PDB file of C-alpha atoms in Angstrom:
ATOM      1  CA  UNK A   1     -57.342 -22.942 -12.986  1.00 63.00           C
ATOM      2  CA  UNK A   2     -54.586 -20.342 -12.607  1.00 66.00           C
ATOM      3  CA  UNK A   3     -57.150 -17.530 -12.698  1.00 63.00           C
ATOM      4  CA  UNK A   4     -59.046 -19.147  -9.825  1.00 68.00           C
ATOM      5  CA  UNK A   5     -55.832 -19.388  -7.781  1.00 63.00           C
ATOM      6  CA  UNK A   6     -55.039 -15.737  -8.467  1.00 65.00           C
ATOM      7  CA  UNK A   7     -58.549 -14.597  -7.557  1.00 64.00           C
ATOM      8  CA  UNK A   8     -58.521 -16.719  -4.395  1.00 57.00           C
ATOM      9  CA  UNK A   9     -55.107 -15.320  -3.446  1.00 60.00           C
ATOM     10  CA  UNK A  10     -56.331 -11.742  -3.940  1.00 53.00           C
ATOM     11  CA  UNK A  11     -59.383 -12.412  -1.772  1.00 60.00           C
ATOM     12  CA  UNK A  12     -57.187 -13.838   0.994  1.00 60.00           C
ATOM     13  CA  UNK A  13     -54.900 -10.780   0.816  1.00 55.00           C
ATOM     14  CA  UNK A  14     -57.848  -8.389   1.003  1.00 58.00           C
ATOM     15  CA  UNK A  15     -59.312 -10.245   3.987  1.00 53.00           C
ATOM     16  CA  UNK A  16     -55.917 -10.282   5.693  1.00 52.00           C
ATOM     17  CA  UNK A  17     -55.514  -6.548   5.134  1.00 55.00           C
ATOM     18  CA  UNK A  18     -58.966  -5.890   6.612  1.00 50.00           C
ATOM     19  CA  UNK A  19     -58.213  -8.012   9.691  1.00 47.00           C
ATOM     20  CA  UNK A  20     -54.695  -6.705  10.302  1.00 46.00           C
ATOM     21  CA  UNK A  21     -54.340  -4.119  13.022  1.00 45.00           C
ATOM     22  CA  UNK A  22     -51.219  -2.169  13.754  1.00 44.00           C
ATOM     23  CA  UNK A  23     -50.029  -3.039  17.230  1.00 45.00           C
ATOM     24  CA  UNK A  24     -46.540  -1.552  17.422  1.00 50.00           C
ATOM     25  CA  UNK A  25     -45.675   2.114  17.190  1.00 61.00           C
ATOM     26  CA  UNK A  26     -42.613   4.307  17.131  1.00 70.00           C
ATOM     27  CA  UNK A  27     -44.684   7.058  18.787  1.00 80.00           C
ATOM     28  CA  UNK A  28     -43.716   7.234  22.427  1.00 81.00           C
ATOM     29  CA  UNK A  29     -44.472  10.496  24.175  1.00 91.00           C
ATOM     30  CA  UNK A  30     -46.322  12.241  21.349  1.00 95.00           C
ATOM     31  CA  UNK A  31     -49.894  13.020  22.397  1.00 96.00           C
ATOM     32  CA  UNK A  32     -51.320  15.453  19.831  1.00 97.00           C
ATOM     33  CA  UNK A  33     -51.426  15.750  16.066  1.00 97.00           C
ATOM     34  CA  UNK A  34     -52.474  18.436  13.625  1.00 98.00           C
ATOM     35  CA  UNK A  35     -53.245  17.385  10.064  1.00 98.00           C
ATOM     36  CA  UNK A  36     -53.843  20.330   7.773  1.00 98.00           C
ATOM     37  CA  UNK A  37     -55.941  20.305   4.612  1.00 97.00           C
ATOM     38  CA  UNK A  38     -54.093  18.906   1.579  1.00 98.00           C
ATOM     39  CA  UNK A  39     -54.893  21.342  -1.268  1.00 98.00           C
ATOM     40  CA  UNK A  40     -55.165  19.892  -4.760  1.00 97.00           C
ATOM     41  CA  UNK A  41     -52.551  21.700  -6.834  1.00 97.00           C
ATOM     42  CA  UNK A  42     -52.476  19.112  -9.634  1.00 96.00           C
ATOM     43  CA  UNK A  43     -52.913  20.326 -13.217  1.00 94.00           C
ATOM     44  CA  UNK A  44     -56.001  18.091 -13.539  1.00 91.00           C
ATOM     45  CA  UNK A  45     -58.268  18.765 -10.573  1.00 89.00           C
ATOM     46  CA  UNK A  46     -60.676  16.249  -9.110  1.00 91.00           C
ATOM     47  CA  UNK A  47     -63.024  18.577  -7.182  1.00 91.00           C
ATOM     48  CA  UNK A  48     -63.570  16.210  -4.245  1.00 92.00           C
ATOM     49  CA  UNK A  49     -60.046  14.811  -3.896  1.00 95.00           C
ATOM     50  CA  UNK A  50     -58.598  17.426  -1.536  1.00 96.00           C
ATOM     51  CA  UNK A  51     -61.324  17.181   1.073  1.00 96.00           C
ATOM     52  CA  UNK A  52     -61.644  13.394   0.818  1.00 96.00           C
ATOM     53  CA  UNK A  53     -57.883  12.804   1.106  1.00 97.00           C
ATOM     54  CA  UNK A  54     -57.604  15.213   4.048  1.00 97.00           C
ATOM     55  CA  UNK A  55     -60.506  13.571   5.872  1.00 97.00           C
ATOM     56  CA  UNK A  56     -59.226  10.040   5.208  1.00 97.00           C
ATOM     57  CA  UNK A  57     -55.705  10.746   6.466  1.00 98.00           C
ATOM     58  CA  UNK A  58     -57.057  12.473   9.588  1.00 98.00           C
ATOM     59  CA  UNK A  59     -59.331   9.519  10.289  1.00 97.00           C
ATOM     60  CA  UNK A  60     -56.463   7.052   9.843  1.00 97.00           C
ATOM     61  CA  UNK A  61     -54.328   8.732  12.510  1.00 97.00           C
ATOM     62  CA  UNK A  62     -57.135   9.478  14.932  1.00 96.00           C
ATOM     63  CA  UNK A  63     -58.649   5.980  14.720  1.00 96.00           C
ATOM     64  CA  UNK A  64     -55.470   3.897  14.706  1.00 94.00           C
ATOM     65  CA  UNK A  65     -53.321   5.752  17.204  1.00 94.00           C
ATOM     66  CA  UNK A  66     -53.845   7.282  20.623  1.00 94.00           C
ATOM     67  CA  UNK A  67     -53.040  10.735  19.228  1.00 96.00           C
ATOM     68  CA  UNK A  68     -55.593  13.475  19.794  1.00 97.00           C
ATOM     69  CA  UNK A  69     -56.320  16.071  17.132  1.00 96.00           C
ATOM     70  CA  UNK A  70     -55.483  19.687  17.907  1.00 95.00           C
ATOM     71  CA  UNK A  71     -55.114  23.041  16.184  1.00 94.00           C
ATOM     72  CA  UNK A  72     -52.703  24.561  18.715  1.00 95.00           C
ATOM     73  CA  UNK A  73     -49.098  23.569  19.409  1.00 96.00           C
ATOM     74  CA  UNK A  74     -49.261  19.912  18.274  1.00 97.00           C
ATOM     75  CA  UNK A  75     -46.537  17.383  18.990  1.00 97.00           C
ATOM     76  CA  UNK A  76     -46.862  16.210  15.378  1.00 97.00           C
ATOM     77  CA  UNK A  77     -47.719  18.281  12.316  1.00 98.00           C
ATOM     78  CA  UNK A  78     -48.670  16.662   9.003  1.00 98.00           C
ATOM     79  CA  UNK A  79     -49.346  18.821   5.968  1.00 98.00           C
ATOM     80  CA  UNK A  80     -48.787  18.821   2.267  1.00 98.00           C
ATOM     81  CA  UNK A  81     -50.380  19.080  -1.141  1.00 98.00           C
ATOM     82  CA  UNK A  82     -51.665  16.916  -3.962  1.00 98.00           C
ATOM     83  CA  UNK A  83     -49.284  17.612  -6.840  1.00 98.00           C
ATOM     84  CA  UNK A  84     -50.461  15.193  -9.514  1.00 97.00           C
ATOM     85  CA  UNK A  85     -53.741  13.617 -10.540  1.00 95.00           C
ATOM     86  CA  UNK A  86     -53.594  12.121 -14.000  1.00 93.00           C
ATOM     87  CA  UNK A  87     -55.316   9.504 -16.082  1.00 89.00           C
ATOM     88  CA  UNK A  88     -53.252   8.058 -18.914  1.00 89.00           C
ATOM     89  CA  UNK A  89     -53.779   5.173 -21.333  1.00 87.00           C
ATOM     90  CA  UNK A  90     -51.557   2.197 -20.604  1.00 84.00           C
ATOM     91  CA  UNK A  91     -52.389  -0.764 -22.823  1.00 74.00           C
ATOM     92  CA  UNK A  92     -54.582  -1.997 -25.586  1.00 64.00           C
ATOM     93  CA  UNK A  93     -55.318  -5.649 -25.053  1.00 60.00           C
ATOM     94  CA  UNK A  94     -55.599  -8.298 -27.718  1.00 51.00           C
ATOM     95  CA  UNK A  95     -59.043  -9.141 -26.367  1.00 54.00           C
ATOM     96  CA  UNK A  96     -61.767  -7.923 -28.646  1.00 57.00           C
ATOM     97  CA  UNK A  97     -65.327  -7.189 -27.681  1.00 56.00           C
ATOM     98  CA  UNK A  98     -68.129  -7.526 -30.235  1.00 61.00           C
ATOM     99  CA  UNK A  99     -70.247  -4.442 -30.793  1.00 58.00           C
ATOM    100  CA  UNK A 100     -73.948  -4.298 -31.568  1.00 63.00           C
ATOM    101  CA  UNK A 101     -73.154  -3.241 -35.135  1.00 62.00           C
ATOM    102  CA  UNK A 102     -71.171  -6.410 -35.843  1.00 59.00           C
ATOM    103  CA  UNK A 103     -67.689  -4.912 -35.480  1.00 57.00           C
ATOM    104  CA  UNK A 104     -65.186  -5.445 -32.709  1.00 57.00           C
ATOM    105  CA  UNK A 105     -63.435  -3.045 -30.390  1.00 58.00           C
ATOM    106  CA  UNK A 106     -60.187  -3.689 -28.596  1.00 62.00           C
ATOM    107  CA  UNK A 107     -60.356  -3.217 -24.852  1.00 65.00           C
ATOM    108  CA  UNK A 108     -57.846  -0.874 -23.301  1.00 84.00           C
ATOM    109  CA  UNK A 109     -56.707   0.069 -19.847  1.00 88.00           C
ATOM    110  CA  UNK A 110     -56.004   3.407 -18.250  1.00 89.00           C
ATOM    111  CA  UNK A 111     -53.889   4.291 -15.281  1.00 91.00           C
ATOM    112  CA  UNK A 112     -54.809   6.782 -12.579  1.00 92.00           C
ATOM    113  CA  UNK A 113     -51.773   8.295 -10.849  1.00 96.00           C
ATOM    114  CA  UNK A 114     -51.966  10.408  -7.703  1.00 97.00           C
ATOM    115  CA  UNK A 115     -48.919  12.102  -6.155  1.00 98.00           C
ATOM    116  CA  UNK A 116     -48.836  13.808  -2.763  1.00 98.00           C
ATOM    117  CA  UNK A 117     -46.054  15.863  -1.162  1.00 98.00           C
ATOM    118  CA  UNK A 118     -45.956  15.492   2.628  1.00 98.00           C
ATOM    119  CA  UNK A 119     -44.258  17.569   5.302  1.00 98.00           C
ATOM    120  CA  UNK A 120     -44.041  15.707   8.626  1.00 98.00           C
ATOM    121  CA  UNK A 121     -42.781  17.561  11.645  1.00 97.00           C
ATOM    122  CA  UNK A 122     -42.258  15.878  14.995  1.00 97.00           C
ATOM    123  CA  UNK A 123     -41.676  18.654  17.522  1.00 97.00           C
ATOM    124  CA  UNK A 124     -40.651  16.275  20.321  1.00 96.00           C
ATOM    125  CA  UNK A 125     -38.233  14.293  18.137  1.00 95.00           C
ATOM    126  CA  UNK A 126     -37.126  16.622  15.296  1.00 96.00           C
ATOM    127  CA  UNK A 127     -34.719  14.013  13.902  1.00 94.00           C
ATOM    128  CA  UNK A 128     -37.759  11.995  12.760  1.00 94.00           C
ATOM    129  CA  UNK A 129     -39.213  14.877  10.708  1.00 95.00           C
ATOM    130  CA  UNK A 130     -39.179  14.600   6.918  1.00 97.00           C
ATOM    131  CA  UNK A 131     -40.426  15.917   3.577  1.00 98.00           C
ATOM    132  CA  UNK A 132     -41.360  13.151   1.119  1.00 98.00           C
ATOM    133  CA  UNK A 133     -43.340  12.590  -2.022  1.00 98.00           C
ATOM    134  CA  UNK A 134     -45.725   9.644  -2.231  1.00 98.00           C
ATOM    135  CA  UNK A 135     -47.291   8.318  -5.382  1.00 98.00           C
ATOM    136  CA  UNK A 136     -49.545   5.441  -6.282  1.00 97.00           C
ATOM    137  CA  UNK A 137     -51.632   4.304  -9.177  1.00 94.00           C
ATOM    138  CA  UNK A 138     -54.632   2.206 -10.064  1.00 91.00           C
ATOM    139  CA  UNK A 139     -55.042   0.508 -13.430  1.00 88.00           C
ATOM    140  CA  UNK A 140     -58.587   0.105 -14.695  1.00 86.00           C
ATOM    141  CA  UNK A 141     -60.609  -0.742 -17.769  1.00 84.00           C
ATOM    142  CA  UNK A 142     -61.113   2.290 -19.980  1.00 82.00           C
ATOM    143  CA  UNK A 143     -64.844   1.608 -20.097  1.00 82.00           C
ATOM    144  CA  UNK A 144     -65.279   2.902 -16.525  1.00 78.00           C
ATOM    145  CA  UNK A 145     -67.214   6.135 -16.255  1.00 78.00           C
ATOM    146  CA  UNK A 146     -65.718   9.226 -14.641  1.00 76.00           C
ATOM    147  CA  UNK A 147     -67.923   8.746 -11.567  1.00 77.00           C
ATOM    148  CA  UNK A 148     -66.801   5.087 -11.263  1.00 79.00           C
ATOM    149  CA  UNK A 149     -63.172   6.165 -11.466  1.00 80.00           C
ATOM    150  CA  UNK A 150     -63.664   8.793  -8.777  1.00 77.00           C
ATOM    151  CA  UNK A 151     -65.617   6.485  -6.479  1.00 77.00           C
ATOM    152  CA  UNK A 152     -63.453   3.366  -6.737  1.00 88.00           C
ATOM    153  CA  UNK A 153     -60.050   3.910  -8.341  1.00 90.00           C
ATOM    154  CA  UNK A 154     -59.274   7.152  -6.523  1.00 92.00           C
ATOM    155  CA  UNK A 155     -60.070   5.409  -3.229  1.00 93.00           C
ATOM    156  CA  UNK A 156     -57.673   2.565  -4.072  1.00 94.00           C
ATOM    157  CA  UNK A 157     -54.767   4.902  -4.872  1.00 96.00           C
ATOM    158  CA  UNK A 158     -55.334   7.293  -1.950  1.00 97.00           C
ATOM    159  CA  UNK A 159     -55.704   4.429   0.559  1.00 97.00           C
ATOM    160  CA  UNK A 160     -52.318   3.092  -0.529  1.00 97.00           C
ATOM    161  CA  UNK A 161     -50.714   6.527  -0.239  1.00 98.00           C
ATOM    162  CA  UNK A 162     -52.223   7.045   3.213  1.00 98.00           C
ATOM    163  CA  UNK A 163     -50.944   3.595   4.268  1.00 97.00           C
ATOM    164  CA  UNK A 164     -47.416   4.563   3.196  1.00 97.00           C
ATOM    165  CA  UNK A 165     -47.559   7.895   5.028  1.00 97.00           C
ATOM    166  CA  UNK A 166     -49.021   6.299   8.152  1.00 97.00           C
ATOM    167  CA  UNK A 167     -46.379   3.546   8.187  1.00 95.00           C
ATOM    168  CA  UNK A 168     -43.533   6.027   7.674  1.00 95.00           C
ATOM    169  CA  UNK A 169     -44.723   8.146  10.589  1.00 95.00           C
ATOM    170  CA  UNK A 170     -46.109   5.616  13.042  1.00 94.00           C
ATOM    171  CA  UNK A 171     -43.999   2.560  12.283  1.00 85.00           C
ATOM    172  CA  UNK A 172     -40.882   4.540  11.318  1.00 60.00           C
ATOM    173  CA  UNK A 173     -39.890   1.688   8.966  1.00 54.00           C
TER     174      UNK A 173
END
């Protein structure tokens, strides 16, 4: 019964997140934004991460604010780099899974961690500018393939990081 409540609660949270739109903004007279490519300088390189992260963060600002993208003299500059992309084992569960040969294997979980350094420069309000590091993780079953990790877990972690960056810049919380 508790599992059903937890699953139902997660579904409600996901639906709420999808329906929620940001209506307030600390941006006042800023009109343009430049978001540079975020190079992947992590020791372990996911070949698509840099371009996907850069595109996703650009889309977030251009779709959810009235800012216009520019390459010349922007009011706001956002740039940075991906500094960590790692997959590490986290737990071995007590749950065992039978194998076809009659033995059992313990299930384990891995954790994907992504860290991004961000430089935010507000040329109209320099006191709001900052340099920060954002990190997030996604825990997943170790049986996931590399392509499943890159298509689902990376998206989860980068969406959370982009949400944090967006909120720090637009909401100024």
